[in-house]
């Protein structure tokens, strides 16, 4: 008579299950990364709309608590925000176009004033031109065929304009829907996609993310405005042309960690090289901005933003790198607020409290 013996589980079974689960997660993340990269034209306006709606949700919810309809509050706040952005763009448009028009002449002056660098760049230009000449002589028929069959300039401009208009409309419409629906709509959407998540928990989490990210952006905006005013005054004191432009540029680019300050420093230094004939004012302009940026980053940010919203600098750098690699300028803009939101979610999730 055969006695039934229980089957013993293999000790390698949990290891195999863990390995397969990890491999599945890697495949999902890889597929998601490929999708975000390939379909960036569709995802970028939506992602920017989510960020903009998160920033503006605070004023909309404040008006809604005072018995204003959420749809009317969303429309008014969105129109005010878009009007402010348009006003800043109009303020910077004319001087920016002037400097863009003078860019070739400006770079020529920079090359003349920086002798060794000018010689080095001229040598590189000569090598590039000789290589282009060699390539054009051997591939002239193919180049002519490509040129004859290529798309003309007006068609490319129309395509780019149509894509830009579609992206802007998508951004505005999605932002308005998100503001009108508010946190309850986001909570219901999240709970619908995840069966084990309750709407009430998601709603509390969204409120915390909105409060923390709103605090972060309001404080950062005040700091950036102060940096812009200080930069404009310093540029005016040194006799720089259009000092208000450099102040506005410093304030706007400072939303991008590291890269924004470095770009502002590069631009104001080049303008100083063109504007002054001696080395002293150039060093004064560059040194003054470095001092202001250092005070902003080492004193104002930790004091006003607070330690609770600090993110690891390595994570910020990696987020900027991969964001720029995947989505260009839009990815760089979205990198920091995404990290801040993820940090708040991790700290306030059920597993984050353990």
mmCIF file of C-alpha atoms in Angstrom, residues 124-265:
data_model
loop_
_atom_site.group_PDB
_atom_site.id
_atom_site.type_symbol
_atom_site.label_atom_id
_atom_site.label_comp_id
_atom_site.label_asym_id
_atom_site.label_seq_id
_atom_site.Cartn_x
_atom_site.Cartn_y
_atom_site.Cartn_z
ATOM 1 C CA UNK A 124 38.809 73.535 -36.871
ATOM 2 C CA UNK A 125 36.700 75.450 -39.402
ATOM 3 C CA UNK A 126 39.392 74.993 -42.045
ATOM 4 C CA UNK A 127 39.571 71.259 -41.399
ATOM 5 C CA UNK A 128 35.782 70.997 -41.512
ATOM 6 C CA UNK A 129 35.567 72.922 -44.785
ATOM 7 C CA UNK A 130 38.244 70.774 -46.382
ATOM 8 C CA UNK A 131 36.428 67.631 -45.258
ATOM 9 C CA UNK A 132 33.151 69.015 -46.621
ATOM 10 C CA UNK A 133 34.798 69.804 -49.949
ATOM 11 C CA UNK A 134 36.181 66.273 -50.197
ATOM 12 C CA UNK A 135 32.814 64.808 -49.336
ATOM 13 C CA UNK A 136 30.911 67.071 -51.706
ATOM 14 C CA UNK A 137 33.179 66.194 -54.625
ATOM 15 C CA UNK A 138 32.617 62.447 -54.138
ATOM 16 C CA UNK A 139 28.920 62.603 -53.275
ATOM 17 C CA UNK A 140 27.777 65.488 -55.440
ATOM 18 C CA UNK A 141 25.265 63.467 -57.538
ATOM 19 C CA UNK A 142 23.698 61.912 -54.456
ATOM 20 C CA UNK A 143 23.487 65.266 -52.734
ATOM 21 C CA UNK A 144 21.840 66.783 -55.794
ATOM 22 C CA UNK A 145 19.307 63.964 -55.880
ATOM 23 C CA UNK A 146 18.496 64.407 -52.229
ATOM 24 C CA UNK A 147 18.207 68.168 -52.661
ATOM 25 C CA UNK A 148 15.904 67.823 -55.639
ATOM 26 C CA UNK A 149 13.662 65.323 -53.886
ATOM 27 C CA UNK A 150 13.666 66.981 -50.479
ATOM 28 C CA UNK A 151 10.898 68.960 -48.892
ATOM 29 C CA UNK A 152 11.010 72.691 -49.454
ATOM 30 C CA UNK A 153 11.305 75.262 -46.677
ATOM 31 C CA UNK A 154 7.712 76.609 -46.556
ATOM 32 C CA UNK A 155 6.268 73.109 -46.163
ATOM 33 C CA UNK A 156 8.627 72.387 -43.263
ATOM 34 C CA UNK A 157 7.690 75.677 -41.612
ATOM 35 C CA UNK A 158 3.969 74.932 -41.986
ATOM 36 C CA UNK A 159 4.438 71.444 -40.538
ATOM 37 C CA UNK A 160 6.363 72.811 -37.562
ATOM 38 C CA UNK A 161 3.761 75.540 -37.006
ATOM 39 C CA UNK A 162 0.892 73.052 -37.145
ATOM 40 C CA UNK A 163 2.660 70.743 -34.674
ATOM 41 C CA UNK A 164 3.349 73.643 -32.302
ATOM 42 C CA UNK A 165 -0.265 74.835 -32.426
ATOM 43 C CA UNK A 166 -1.548 71.304 -31.784
ATOM 44 C CA UNK A 167 0.830 70.915 -28.834
ATOM 45 C CA UNK A 168 -0.218 74.265 -27.324
ATOM 46 C CA UNK A 169 -3.923 73.473 -27.714
ATOM 47 C CA UNK A 170 -3.411 70.045 -26.145
ATOM 48 C CA UNK A 171 -1.526 71.627 -23.256
ATOM 49 C CA UNK A 172 -4.236 74.240 -22.587
ATOM 50 C CA UNK A 173 -7.170 71.825 -22.921
ATOM 51 C CA UNK A 174 -5.645 69.116 -20.712
ATOM 52 C CA UNK A 175 -4.632 71.704 -18.099
ATOM 53 C CA UNK A 176 -8.162 73.119 -18.031
ATOM 54 C CA UNK A 177 -9.700 69.656 -17.665
ATOM 55 C CA UNK A 178 -7.322 68.758 -14.830
ATOM 56 C CA UNK A 179 -8.009 72.014 -12.983
ATOM 57 C CA UNK A 180 -11.756 71.698 -13.500
ATOM 58 C CA UNK A 181 -11.861 68.098 -12.293
ATOM 59 C CA UNK A 182 -9.482 68.780 -9.431
ATOM 60 C CA UNK A 183 -7.976 66.216 -7.048
ATOM 61 C CA UNK A 184 -11.195 64.130 -6.851
ATOM 62 C CA UNK A 185 -11.016 63.370 -10.578
ATOM 63 C CA UNK A 186 -7.345 62.343 -10.316
ATOM 64 C CA UNK A 187 -8.138 60.160 -7.310
ATOM 65 C CA UNK A 188 -10.933 58.357 -9.179
ATOM 66 C CA UNK A 189 -8.712 57.866 -12.237
ATOM 67 C CA UNK A 190 -5.893 56.421 -10.143
ATOM 68 C CA UNK A 191 -8.198 54.128 -8.217
ATOM 69 C CA UNK A 192 -9.735 52.901 -11.468
ATOM 70 C CA UNK A 193 -6.324 51.817 -12.789
ATOM 71 C CA UNK A 194 -5.193 50.234 -9.492
ATOM 72 C CA UNK A 195 -7.648 47.883 -7.801
ATOM 73 C CA UNK A 196 -5.801 47.796 -4.468
ATOM 74 C CA UNK A 197 -5.747 51.587 -4.073
ATOM 75 C CA UNK A 198 -8.575 53.453 -2.370
ATOM 76 C CA UNK A 199 -9.741 56.811 -3.688
ATOM 77 C CA UNK A 200 -9.594 58.378 -0.225
ATOM 78 C CA UNK A 201 -5.936 57.428 0.197
ATOM 79 C CA UNK A 202 -5.090 58.735 -3.277
ATOM 80 C CA UNK A 203 -6.963 61.959 -2.551
ATOM 81 C CA UNK A 204 -4.946 62.532 0.630
ATOM 82 C CA UNK A 205 -1.749 61.765 -1.263
ATOM 83 C CA UNK A 206 -2.651 64.186 -4.059
ATOM 84 C CA UNK A 207 -3.386 66.906 -1.513
ATOM 85 C CA UNK A 208 0.025 66.397 0.101
ATOM 86 C CA UNK A 209 1.810 66.419 -3.243
ATOM 87 C CA UNK A 210 -0.076 69.553 -4.290
ATOM 88 C CA UNK A 211 0.730 71.305 -1.025
ATOM 89 C CA UNK A 212 4.413 70.407 -1.002
ATOM 90 C CA UNK A 213 5.043 71.029 -4.698
ATOM 91 C CA UNK A 214 3.035 74.262 -4.514
ATOM 92 C CA UNK A 215 5.123 75.408 -1.543
ATOM 93 C CA UNK A 216 8.273 74.459 -3.430
ATOM 94 C CA UNK A 217 7.291 76.403 -6.561
ATOM 95 C CA UNK A 218 6.022 79.492 -4.743
ATOM 96 C CA UNK A 219 9.200 79.713 -2.672
ATOM 97 C CA UNK A 220 11.419 78.966 -5.671
ATOM 98 C CA UNK A 221 9.618 81.621 -7.718
ATOM 99 C CA UNK A 222 10.182 84.234 -5.015
ATOM 100 C CA UNK A 223 13.856 83.272 -4.791
ATOM 101 C CA UNK A 224 14.257 83.388 -8.570
ATOM 102 C CA UNK A 225 12.575 86.793 -8.756
ATOM 103 C CA UNK A 226 14.985 88.070 -6.121
ATOM 104 C CA UNK A 227 17.911 86.613 -8.049
ATOM 105 C CA UNK A 228 16.620 88.216 -11.257
ATOM 106 C CA UNK A 229 16.264 91.644 -9.665
ATOM 107 C CA UNK A 230 19.722 91.401 -8.066
ATOM 108 C CA UNK A 231 21.265 90.221 -11.341
ATOM 109 C CA UNK A 232 19.642 93.071 -13.290
ATOM 110 C CA UNK A 233 20.881 95.654 -10.766
ATOM 111 C CA UNK A 234 24.403 94.219 -10.810
ATOM 112 C CA UNK A 235 24.486 94.172 -14.614
ATOM 113 C CA UNK A 236 23.254 97.778 -14.643
ATOM 114 C CA UNK A 237 25.932 98.774 -12.127
ATOM 115 C CA UNK A 238 28.645 97.298 -14.362
ATOM 116 C CA UNK A 239 27.257 99.112 -17.406
ATOM 117 C CA UNK A 240 25.993 96.026 -19.269
ATOM 118 C CA UNK A 241 23.552 96.648 -22.143
ATOM 119 C CA UNK A 242 19.902 95.602 -21.563
ATOM 120 C CA UNK A 243 20.483 94.627 -17.913
ATOM 121 C CA UNK A 244 16.790 93.790 -17.403
ATOM 122 C CA UNK A 245 17.097 91.062 -20.047
ATOM 123 C CA UNK A 246 19.903 89.320 -18.166
ATOM 124 C CA UNK A 247 17.973 89.626 -14.908
ATOM 125 C CA UNK A 248 14.886 88.046 -16.467
ATOM 126 C CA UNK A 249 17.016 85.330 -18.056
ATOM 127 C CA UNK A 250 18.677 84.554 -14.715
ATOM 128 C CA UNK A 251 15.282 84.286 -13.006
ATOM 129 C CA UNK A 252 13.766 81.995 -15.658
ATOM 130 C CA UNK A 253 16.760 79.715 -16.185
ATOM 131 C CA UNK A 254 17.277 79.306 -12.452
ATOM 132 C CA UNK A 255 14.309 76.915 -12.415
ATOM 133 C CA UNK A 256 16.712 74.434 -14.034
ATOM 134 C CA UNK A 257 19.297 73.300 -11.450
ATOM 135 C CA UNK A 258 22.963 73.630 -12.387
ATOM 136 C CA UNK A 259 22.407 74.036 -16.135
ATOM 137 C CA UNK A 260 20.388 77.252 -15.746
ATOM 138 C CA UNK A 261 23.015 79.103 -13.704
ATOM 139 C CA UNK A 262 25.811 77.848 -15.958
ATOM 140 C CA UNK A 263 23.965 79.028 -19.082
ATOM 141 C CA UNK A 264 23.333 82.468 -17.573
ATOM 142 C CA UNK A 265 26.983 82.774 -16.552
#
